XYZ file of C-alpha atoms in Angstrom:
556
model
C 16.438 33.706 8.359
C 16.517 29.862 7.619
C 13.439 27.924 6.499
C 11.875 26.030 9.420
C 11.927 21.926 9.026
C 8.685 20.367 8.946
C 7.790 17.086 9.848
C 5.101 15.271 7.381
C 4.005 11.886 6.310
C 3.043 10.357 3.216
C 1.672 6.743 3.164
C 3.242 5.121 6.060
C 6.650 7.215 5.982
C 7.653 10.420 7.785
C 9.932 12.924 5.885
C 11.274 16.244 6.796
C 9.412 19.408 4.380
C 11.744 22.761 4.238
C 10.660 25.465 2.178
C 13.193 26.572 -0.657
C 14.285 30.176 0.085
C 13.066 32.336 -2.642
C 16.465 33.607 -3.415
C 17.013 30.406 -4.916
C 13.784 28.727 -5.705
C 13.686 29.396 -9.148
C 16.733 27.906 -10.209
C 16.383 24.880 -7.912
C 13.229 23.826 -9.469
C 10.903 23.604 -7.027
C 9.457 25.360 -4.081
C 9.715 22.507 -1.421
C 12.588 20.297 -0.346
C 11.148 16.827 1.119
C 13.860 14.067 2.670
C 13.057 11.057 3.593
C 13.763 9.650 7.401
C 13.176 6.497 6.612
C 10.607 5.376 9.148
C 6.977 5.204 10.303
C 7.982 5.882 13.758
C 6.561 9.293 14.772
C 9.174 9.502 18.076
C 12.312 8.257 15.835
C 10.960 10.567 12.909
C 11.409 13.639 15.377
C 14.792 12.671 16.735
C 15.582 12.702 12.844
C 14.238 15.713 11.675
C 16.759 18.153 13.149
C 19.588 16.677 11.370
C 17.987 16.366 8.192
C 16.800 20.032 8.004
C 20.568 20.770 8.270
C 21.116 18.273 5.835
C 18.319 20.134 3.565
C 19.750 23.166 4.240
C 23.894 22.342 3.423
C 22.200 21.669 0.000
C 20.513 25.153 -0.389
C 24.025 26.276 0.537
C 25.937 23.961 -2.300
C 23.166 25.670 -4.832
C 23.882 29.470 -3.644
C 27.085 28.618 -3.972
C 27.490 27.299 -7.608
C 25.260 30.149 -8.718
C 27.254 32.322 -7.792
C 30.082 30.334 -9.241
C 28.279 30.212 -12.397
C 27.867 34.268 -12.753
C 31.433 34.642 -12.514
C 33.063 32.309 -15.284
C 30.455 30.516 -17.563
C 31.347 26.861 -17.414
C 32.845 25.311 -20.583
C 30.861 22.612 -22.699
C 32.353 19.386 -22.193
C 32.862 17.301 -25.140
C 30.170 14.774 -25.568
C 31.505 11.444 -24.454
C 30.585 8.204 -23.496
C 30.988 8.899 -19.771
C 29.005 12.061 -19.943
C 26.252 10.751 -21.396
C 25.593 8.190 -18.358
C 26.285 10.998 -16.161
C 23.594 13.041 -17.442
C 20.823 9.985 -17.645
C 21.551 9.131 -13.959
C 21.510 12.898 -13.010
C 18.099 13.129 -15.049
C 16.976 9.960 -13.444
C 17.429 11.008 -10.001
C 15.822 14.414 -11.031
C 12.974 12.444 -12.291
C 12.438 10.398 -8.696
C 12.771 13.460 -6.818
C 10.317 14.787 -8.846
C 7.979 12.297 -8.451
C 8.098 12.190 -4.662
C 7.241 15.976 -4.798
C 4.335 15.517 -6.706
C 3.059 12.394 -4.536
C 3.506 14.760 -1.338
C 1.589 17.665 -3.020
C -1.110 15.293 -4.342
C -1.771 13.689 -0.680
C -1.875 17.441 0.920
C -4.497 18.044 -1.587
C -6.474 15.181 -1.231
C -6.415 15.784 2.458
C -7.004 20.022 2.401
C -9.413 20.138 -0.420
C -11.245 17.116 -1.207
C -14.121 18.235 -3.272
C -12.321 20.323 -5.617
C -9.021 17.368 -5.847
C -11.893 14.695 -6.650
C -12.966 16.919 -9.406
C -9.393 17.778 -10.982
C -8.293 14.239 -11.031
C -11.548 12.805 -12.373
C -11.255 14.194 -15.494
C -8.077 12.235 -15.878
C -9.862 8.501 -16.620
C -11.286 8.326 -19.466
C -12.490 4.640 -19.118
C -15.357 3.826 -17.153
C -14.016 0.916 -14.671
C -10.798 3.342 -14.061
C -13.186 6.537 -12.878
C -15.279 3.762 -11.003
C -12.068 2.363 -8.874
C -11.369 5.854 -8.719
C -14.380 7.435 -6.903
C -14.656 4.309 -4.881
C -11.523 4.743 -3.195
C -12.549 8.282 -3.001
C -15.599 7.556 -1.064
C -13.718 5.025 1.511
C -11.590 7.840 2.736
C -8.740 5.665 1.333
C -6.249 8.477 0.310
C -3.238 6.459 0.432
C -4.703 4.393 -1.992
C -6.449 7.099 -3.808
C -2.626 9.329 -4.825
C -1.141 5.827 -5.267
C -3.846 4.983 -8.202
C -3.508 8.235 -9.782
C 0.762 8.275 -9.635
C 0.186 4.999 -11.221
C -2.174 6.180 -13.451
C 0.303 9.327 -14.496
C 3.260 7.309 -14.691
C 1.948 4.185 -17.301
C 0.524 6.984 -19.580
C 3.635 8.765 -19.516
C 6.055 6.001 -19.968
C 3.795 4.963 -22.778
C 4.524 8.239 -24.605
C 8.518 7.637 -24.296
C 7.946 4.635 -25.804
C 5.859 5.856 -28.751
C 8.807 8.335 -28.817
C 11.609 6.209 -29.122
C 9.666 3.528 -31.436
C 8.364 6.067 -33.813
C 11.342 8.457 -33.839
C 9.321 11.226 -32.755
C 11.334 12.891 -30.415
C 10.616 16.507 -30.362
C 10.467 16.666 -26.834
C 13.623 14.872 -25.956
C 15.697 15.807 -28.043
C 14.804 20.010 -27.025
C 15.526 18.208 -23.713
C 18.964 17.053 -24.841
C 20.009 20.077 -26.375
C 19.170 21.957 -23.244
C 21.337 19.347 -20.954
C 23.883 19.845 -23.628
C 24.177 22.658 -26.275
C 25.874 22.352 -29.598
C 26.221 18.308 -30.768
C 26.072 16.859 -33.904
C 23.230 15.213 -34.958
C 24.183 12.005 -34.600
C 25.069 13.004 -30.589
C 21.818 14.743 -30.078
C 19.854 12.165 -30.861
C 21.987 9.455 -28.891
C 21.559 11.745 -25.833
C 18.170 12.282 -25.959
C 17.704 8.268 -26.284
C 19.539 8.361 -23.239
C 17.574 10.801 -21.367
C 13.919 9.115 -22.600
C 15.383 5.813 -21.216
C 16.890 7.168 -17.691
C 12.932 8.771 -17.067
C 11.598 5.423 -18.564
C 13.666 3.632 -15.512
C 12.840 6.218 -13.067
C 9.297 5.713 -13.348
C 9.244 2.223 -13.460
C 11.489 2.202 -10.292
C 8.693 4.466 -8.615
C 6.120 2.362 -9.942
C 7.294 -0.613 -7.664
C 8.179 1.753 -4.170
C 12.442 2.977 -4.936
C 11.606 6.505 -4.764
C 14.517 6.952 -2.554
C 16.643 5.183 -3.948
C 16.654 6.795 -7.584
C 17.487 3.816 -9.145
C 17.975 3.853 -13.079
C 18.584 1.486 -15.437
C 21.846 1.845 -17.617
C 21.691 4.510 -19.920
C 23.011 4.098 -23.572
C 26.627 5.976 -23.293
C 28.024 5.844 -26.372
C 27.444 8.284 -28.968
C 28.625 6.670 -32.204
C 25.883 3.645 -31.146
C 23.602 2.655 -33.298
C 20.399 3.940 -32.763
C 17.913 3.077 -31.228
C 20.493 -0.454 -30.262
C 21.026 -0.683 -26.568
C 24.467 -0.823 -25.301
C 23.354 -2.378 -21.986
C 25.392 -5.691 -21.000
C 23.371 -9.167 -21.167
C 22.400 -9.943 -17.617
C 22.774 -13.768 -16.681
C 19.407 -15.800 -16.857
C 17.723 -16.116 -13.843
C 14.941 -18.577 -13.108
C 11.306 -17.301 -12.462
C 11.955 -19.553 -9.148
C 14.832 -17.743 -8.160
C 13.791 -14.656 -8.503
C 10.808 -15.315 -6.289
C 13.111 -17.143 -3.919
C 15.627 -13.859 -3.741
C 12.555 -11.414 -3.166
C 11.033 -13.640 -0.413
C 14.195 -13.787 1.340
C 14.877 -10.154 1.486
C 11.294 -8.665 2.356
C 10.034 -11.209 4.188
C 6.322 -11.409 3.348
C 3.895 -12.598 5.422
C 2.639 -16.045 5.083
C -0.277 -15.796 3.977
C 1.269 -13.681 0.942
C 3.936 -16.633 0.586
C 1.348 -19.043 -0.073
C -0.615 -17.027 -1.978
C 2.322 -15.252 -4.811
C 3.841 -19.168 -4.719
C 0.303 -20.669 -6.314
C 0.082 -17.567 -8.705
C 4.342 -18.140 -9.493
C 3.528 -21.628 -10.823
C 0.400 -20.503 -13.037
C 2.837 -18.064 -14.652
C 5.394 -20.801 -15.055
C 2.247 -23.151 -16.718
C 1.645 -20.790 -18.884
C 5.150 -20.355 -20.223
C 7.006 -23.434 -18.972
C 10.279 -23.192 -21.858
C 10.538 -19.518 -20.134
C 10.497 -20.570 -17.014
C 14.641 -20.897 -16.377
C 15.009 -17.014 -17.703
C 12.655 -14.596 -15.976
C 13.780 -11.947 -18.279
C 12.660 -13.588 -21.501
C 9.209 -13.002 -20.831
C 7.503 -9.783 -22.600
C 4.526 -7.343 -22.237
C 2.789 -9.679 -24.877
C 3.063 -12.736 -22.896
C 1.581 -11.108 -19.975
C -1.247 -10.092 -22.152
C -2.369 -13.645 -23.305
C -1.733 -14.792 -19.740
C -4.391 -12.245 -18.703
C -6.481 -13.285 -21.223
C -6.017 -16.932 -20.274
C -7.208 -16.058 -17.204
C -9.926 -13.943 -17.776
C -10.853 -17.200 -19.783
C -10.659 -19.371 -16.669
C -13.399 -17.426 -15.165
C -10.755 -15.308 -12.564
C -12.312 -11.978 -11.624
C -10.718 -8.901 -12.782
C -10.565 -7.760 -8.859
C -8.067 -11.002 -8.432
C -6.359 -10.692 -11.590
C -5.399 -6.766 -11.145
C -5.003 -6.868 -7.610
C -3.642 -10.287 -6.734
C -2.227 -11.846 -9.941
C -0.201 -8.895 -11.629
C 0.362 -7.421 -8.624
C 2.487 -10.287 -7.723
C 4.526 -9.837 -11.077
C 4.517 -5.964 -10.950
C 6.149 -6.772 -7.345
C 8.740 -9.552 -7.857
C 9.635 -7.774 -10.799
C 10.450 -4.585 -9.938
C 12.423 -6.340 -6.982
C 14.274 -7.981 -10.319
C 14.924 -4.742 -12.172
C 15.846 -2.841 -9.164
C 18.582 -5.594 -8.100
C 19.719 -5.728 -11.439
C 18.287 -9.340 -11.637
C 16.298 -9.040 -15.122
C 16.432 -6.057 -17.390
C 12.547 -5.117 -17.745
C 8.852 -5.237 -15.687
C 6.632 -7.057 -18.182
C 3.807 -6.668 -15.820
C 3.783 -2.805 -15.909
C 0.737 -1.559 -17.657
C -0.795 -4.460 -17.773
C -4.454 -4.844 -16.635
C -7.668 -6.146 -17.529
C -11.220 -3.636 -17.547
C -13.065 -4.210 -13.910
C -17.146 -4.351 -14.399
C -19.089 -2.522 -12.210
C -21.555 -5.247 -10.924
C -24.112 -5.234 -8.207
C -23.403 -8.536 -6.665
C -19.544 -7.379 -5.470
C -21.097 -4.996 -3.022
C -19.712 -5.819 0.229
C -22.653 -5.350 3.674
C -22.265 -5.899 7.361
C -24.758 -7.375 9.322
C -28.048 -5.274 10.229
C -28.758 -5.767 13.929
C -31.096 -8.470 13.307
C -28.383 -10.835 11.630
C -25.670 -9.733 14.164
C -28.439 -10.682 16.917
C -29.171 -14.373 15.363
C -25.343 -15.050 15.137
C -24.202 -14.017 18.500
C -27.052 -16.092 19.812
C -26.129 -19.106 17.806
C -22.629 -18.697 19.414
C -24.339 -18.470 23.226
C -25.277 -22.101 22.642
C -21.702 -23.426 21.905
C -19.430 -25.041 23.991
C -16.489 -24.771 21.470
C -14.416 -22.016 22.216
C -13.597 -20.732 18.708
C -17.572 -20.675 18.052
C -18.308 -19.510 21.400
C -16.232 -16.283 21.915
C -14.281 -15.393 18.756
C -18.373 -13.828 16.956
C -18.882 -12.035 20.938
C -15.394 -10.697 20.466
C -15.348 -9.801 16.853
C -18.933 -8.217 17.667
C -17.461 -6.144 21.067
C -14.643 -4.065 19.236
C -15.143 -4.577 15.247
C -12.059 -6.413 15.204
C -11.112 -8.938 12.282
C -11.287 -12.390 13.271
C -7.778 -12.847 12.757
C -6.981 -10.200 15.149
C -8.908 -12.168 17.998
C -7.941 -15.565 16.871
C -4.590 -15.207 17.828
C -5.093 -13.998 20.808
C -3.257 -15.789 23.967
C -4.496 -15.641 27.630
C -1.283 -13.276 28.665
C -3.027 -10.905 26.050
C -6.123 -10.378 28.546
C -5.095 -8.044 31.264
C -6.382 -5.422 33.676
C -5.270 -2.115 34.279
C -6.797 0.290 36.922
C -9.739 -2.537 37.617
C -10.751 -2.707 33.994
C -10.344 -6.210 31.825
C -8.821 -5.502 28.728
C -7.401 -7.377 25.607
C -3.893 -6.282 24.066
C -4.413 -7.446 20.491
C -1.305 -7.774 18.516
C 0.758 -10.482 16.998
C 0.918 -14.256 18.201
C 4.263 -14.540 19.867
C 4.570 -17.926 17.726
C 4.443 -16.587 14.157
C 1.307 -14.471 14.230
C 0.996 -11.376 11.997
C -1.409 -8.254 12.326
C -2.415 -6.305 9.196
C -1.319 -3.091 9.965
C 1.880 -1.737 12.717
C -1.253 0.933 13.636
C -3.766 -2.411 13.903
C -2.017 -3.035 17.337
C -3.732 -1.777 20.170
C -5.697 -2.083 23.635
C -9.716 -2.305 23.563
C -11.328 -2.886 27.054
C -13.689 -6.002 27.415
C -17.313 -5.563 26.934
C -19.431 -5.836 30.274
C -21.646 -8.551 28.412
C -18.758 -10.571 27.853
C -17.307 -10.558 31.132
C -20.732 -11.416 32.000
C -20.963 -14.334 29.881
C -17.675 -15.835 31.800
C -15.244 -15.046 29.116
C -12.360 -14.278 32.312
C -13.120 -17.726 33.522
C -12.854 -19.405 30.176
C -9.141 -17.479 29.425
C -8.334 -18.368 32.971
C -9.117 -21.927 32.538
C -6.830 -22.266 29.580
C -3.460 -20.166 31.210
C -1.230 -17.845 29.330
C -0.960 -19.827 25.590
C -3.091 -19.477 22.565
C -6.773 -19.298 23.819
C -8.171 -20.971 20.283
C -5.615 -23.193 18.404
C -2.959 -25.458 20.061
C 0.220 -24.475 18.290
C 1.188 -23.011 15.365
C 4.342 -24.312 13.714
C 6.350 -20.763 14.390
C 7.405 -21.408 10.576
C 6.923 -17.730 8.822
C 6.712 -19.095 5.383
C 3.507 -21.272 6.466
C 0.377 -20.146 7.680
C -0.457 -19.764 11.015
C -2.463 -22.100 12.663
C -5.006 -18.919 13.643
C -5.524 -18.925 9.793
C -7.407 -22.794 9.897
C -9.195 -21.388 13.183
C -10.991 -17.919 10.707
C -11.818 -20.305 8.173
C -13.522 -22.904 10.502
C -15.500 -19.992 11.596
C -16.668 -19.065 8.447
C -17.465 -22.361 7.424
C -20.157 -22.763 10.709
C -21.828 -19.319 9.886
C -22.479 -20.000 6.549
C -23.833 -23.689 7.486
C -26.027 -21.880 10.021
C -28.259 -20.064 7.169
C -26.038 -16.578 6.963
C -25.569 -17.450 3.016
C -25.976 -14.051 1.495
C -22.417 -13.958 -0.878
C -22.785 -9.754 -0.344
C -21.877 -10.498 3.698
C -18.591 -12.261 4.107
C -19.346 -14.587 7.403
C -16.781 -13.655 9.386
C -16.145 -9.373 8.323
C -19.749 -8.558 8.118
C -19.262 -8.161 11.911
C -16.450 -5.726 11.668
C -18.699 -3.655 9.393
C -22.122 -4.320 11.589
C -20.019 -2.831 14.590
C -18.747 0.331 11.935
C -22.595 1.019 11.458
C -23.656 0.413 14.947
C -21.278 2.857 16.158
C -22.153 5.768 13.976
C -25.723 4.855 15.433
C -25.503 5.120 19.003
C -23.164 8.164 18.535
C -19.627 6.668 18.910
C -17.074 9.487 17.378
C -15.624 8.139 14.177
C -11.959 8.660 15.636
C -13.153 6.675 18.797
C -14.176 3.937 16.595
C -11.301 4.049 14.382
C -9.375 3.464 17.478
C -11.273 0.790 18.809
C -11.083 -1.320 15.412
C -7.287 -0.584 14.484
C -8.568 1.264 11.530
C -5.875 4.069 10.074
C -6.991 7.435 10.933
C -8.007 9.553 8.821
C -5.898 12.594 9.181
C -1.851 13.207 10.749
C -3.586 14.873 13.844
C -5.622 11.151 14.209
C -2.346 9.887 15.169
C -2.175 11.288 18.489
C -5.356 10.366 19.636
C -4.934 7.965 22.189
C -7.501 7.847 24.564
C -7.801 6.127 28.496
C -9.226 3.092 28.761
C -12.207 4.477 30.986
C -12.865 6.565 28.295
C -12.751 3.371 25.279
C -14.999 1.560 28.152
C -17.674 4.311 28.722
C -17.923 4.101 24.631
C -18.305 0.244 24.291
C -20.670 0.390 26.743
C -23.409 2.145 24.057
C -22.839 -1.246 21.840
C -25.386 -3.200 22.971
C -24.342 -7.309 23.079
C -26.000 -8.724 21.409
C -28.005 -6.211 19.411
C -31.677 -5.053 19.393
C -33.305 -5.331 16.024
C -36.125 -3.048 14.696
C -37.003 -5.986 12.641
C -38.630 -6.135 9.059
C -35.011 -6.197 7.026
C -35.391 -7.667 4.180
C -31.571 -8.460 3.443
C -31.938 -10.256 7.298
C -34.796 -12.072 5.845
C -32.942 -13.444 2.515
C -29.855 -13.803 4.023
C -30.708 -15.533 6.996
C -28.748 -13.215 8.869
């Protein structure tokens, strides 16, 4: 009997799971078969899977069959040449990416089965503090995506960094047993040649998963010949190519939002400041010069949070775009970091009820929109500003008698974080009380709080100007604790709020376009008479308990 297909997801992709028959398992190395669909559609992911189970499946066939070829005439050896030698570092690459997206899917069914005891096996992986810290935070936030990602990372850098302390110190042990097993009976001279090659093909393979090509298996040229002088590359001289043109190649094929545009182009011309006679030849710069750059930096007073996250992971990005297009030969960026302090002051809070209170009150007394509505708004669903500063009047409809927004992009170059951050959320009673149909009715179908944006996606959107605005009045209004940003400390006052008046998590998840938690989240997709009898428990604006002594510093 054939192995069912299974349909499963890992990060924001589906892929189709079959079981390797046990006849066979064994020899093909691993006990599940994963394929990717290549999409985060659920429906299209289904009409897929079918098809790619048989797919799965003609493979299992293909292995039976050259078992059974090998048990009746032993292959001959081939003599080592050039040729084979790339063969078997692409073949080894490959076998290195499928490997890793095995061990990604098992790590993410772990975190999500057995918590507890996968917290406790991968702790004792981080041996430095401010890695076990990011660690067990990300742990905490239910971030699990984020969570397997850190540790493949993790796994990856340490192991690449042992190839490399292979090849540079000619301890190959490993390898070379490796080499010998691909191919019995070469010369010395061979055997070491081919297990250069292999080191360098799992090198590439990593580094390729390090920037997202799992599926593709990408590896960089292997050294083919086995007369070369060793450790010498053989790979061809790629043509310079301009830190500007790189960028300008990545940008055009992924197509990043604008905000990230903006962002990667300031951090692009710091890199080019710092090294302006490498500037023209993207592929002359080195692990070492991204070290002093992030020690420049850390110089300049940049927190490690931007550096890490923001900085390098610019570089790691456009990079691996480079090496993957065959654009430069090597990611300088990979591996390199600087140590994240654990201090007090980066603690991120929401609003208590008392602050929340104060602001939506201030907001009562204005007549400008933007101040007016966009807090009430924020405050009725736990939405991010930028969510509800887009919004247009065609987005506010009505369905079965009940007033509700459909928050997703600006038709005119708007962007929403998340393809899951689009949904429906009825209005609030106390905002419908307040006149907020009247005010959307008074300003037609358009954009309810900026004119017009340009509909350029490399620049921001004019919603962007409209957030910081906002944030700029709340702080001038007294809320100027630095824990609480101004204009999120509402999405995470509403977070709280809800737990408190007994709002499921999943129903609140829902309500702020939050990922679920689990697969099984996914489905969840309740009525909006059922959304509305949950809003109603928020209470707009809040009732405070008083006495908070954050409310009292803060101002709010």
């Amino acid at each position: 009997m054939q192995a069912p297909s299974y349909l499963i997801k890992i990060g924001n992709r589906f892929y189709a799971q079959v079981r390797v028959p046990s006849d066979i398992a064994e020899s093909y190395g691993r006990k599940q078969h994963k394929k990717s669909l290549k999409t985060n559609d659920h429906d299209t992911a289904v009409d897929r899977l079918h098809s790619a189970g048989v797919e799965i499946k003609a493979e299992f066939a293909k292995h039976r069959a050259s078992l059974l070829r090998q048990k009746q005439e032993p292959a001959p050896v081939p003599a080592p040449t050039p040729q084979s030698f790339a063969d078997l570092g692409r073949q080894y690459g490959r076998e290195i990416a499928e490997r890793e997206l095995t061990i990604r899917a098992d790590l993410y069914e772990e975190a999500v089965a057995r918590p507890k005891e996968f917290w406790r096996g991968a702790a004792q992986k981080f041996s430095e503090p401010d890695q076990f810290t990011y660690f067990d935070k990300l742990m905490a936030d239910g971030d699990l995506d984020r969570v397997v990602g850190y540790i493949i990372r993790k796994r990856s850098e340490d192991r690449i960094a042992d190839l490399k302390r292979m090849i540079d110190t000619g301890d190959m042990g490993e390898v070379l047993a490796l080499a010998e097993e691909r191919q019995p009976g070469l010369d010395r001279k061979a055997h070491v040649a081919l297990a250069l090659t292999l080191a360098r093909a799992e090198i590439a393979a990593l580094q390729n998963s390090l920037s997202g090509d799992l599926e593709g298996h990408r590896t960089a040229p292997a050294q083919t010949s086995a007369s070369a002088s060793i450790p010498v590359s053989t790979t061809p001289a790629l043509p310079p190519v301009s830190l500007d043109a790189l960028f300008d190649k990545w940008k055009a094929e992924t197509k990043p939002s604008a905000s990230t545009l903006s962002t990667w182009r300031g951090i692009i011309k710091s890199l080019k400041a710092a090294f302006p006679e490498k500037a023209d030849d993207a592929s002359s710069l080195t692990p070492e010069d991204m070290i002093k750059w992030k020690d420049d930096l850390v110089e300049s007073g940049k927190a490690a949070k931007t550096i890490n996250d923001s900085y390098f992971a610019c570089v790691r990005t456009i990079f691996g775009y480079g090496v993957n297009n065959r654009l430069v030969t090597a990611n300088p960026g990979i591996g390199v970091k600087t140590a994240r302090g654990r201090k007090a002051s980066k603690t991120r809070f929401g609003y208590t009820n008392a602050g929340a209170a104060r602001l939506l009150e201030l907001a009562r007394k204005e007549t400008k929109p933007t101040l007016r509505w966009l807090p009430w708004l924020a405050a009725q669903t736990g939405s991010r500003i930028s969510e509800v500063a887009q919004l247009w009047g065609s987005f506010v409809k009505e369905e079965d008698g009940i007033p509700y927004l459909d928050i997703k992009r600006a038709p005119d170059g708007g962007s929403i974080k998340e393809t899951f951050s689009e949904r429906t959320v009825p209005l609030h009673p106390q905002l419908i009380a307040d006149g907020f149909l009247d005010f959307v009715k008074s300003k037609g179908d358009g954009p309810l709080f900026y004119g017009k944006s340009s509909g350029d996606p490399e620049k921001k959107h004019a919603s962007k100007g409209v957030s910081t605005r906002l944030a700029a009045w709340i702080r001038e209004n007294g809320f100027t604790d630095k824990r609480i940003d101004p204009n999120h400390g509402l999405r995470h006052w509403f977070k709280t709020h809800a737990d408190d008046v007994g709002i499921q998590d999943r129903m609140a998840d829902r309500l702020q376009g939050h990922a679920t938690k689990t697969d099984a989240g996914g489905y969840y997709n309740p009525e909006l008479s059922t959304m509305l009898t949950a809003l109603k428990k928020i209470k707009l604006p809040p009732v405070s308990a008083g006495g908070d002594e954050l409310d009292k510093a803060s101002g709010g």
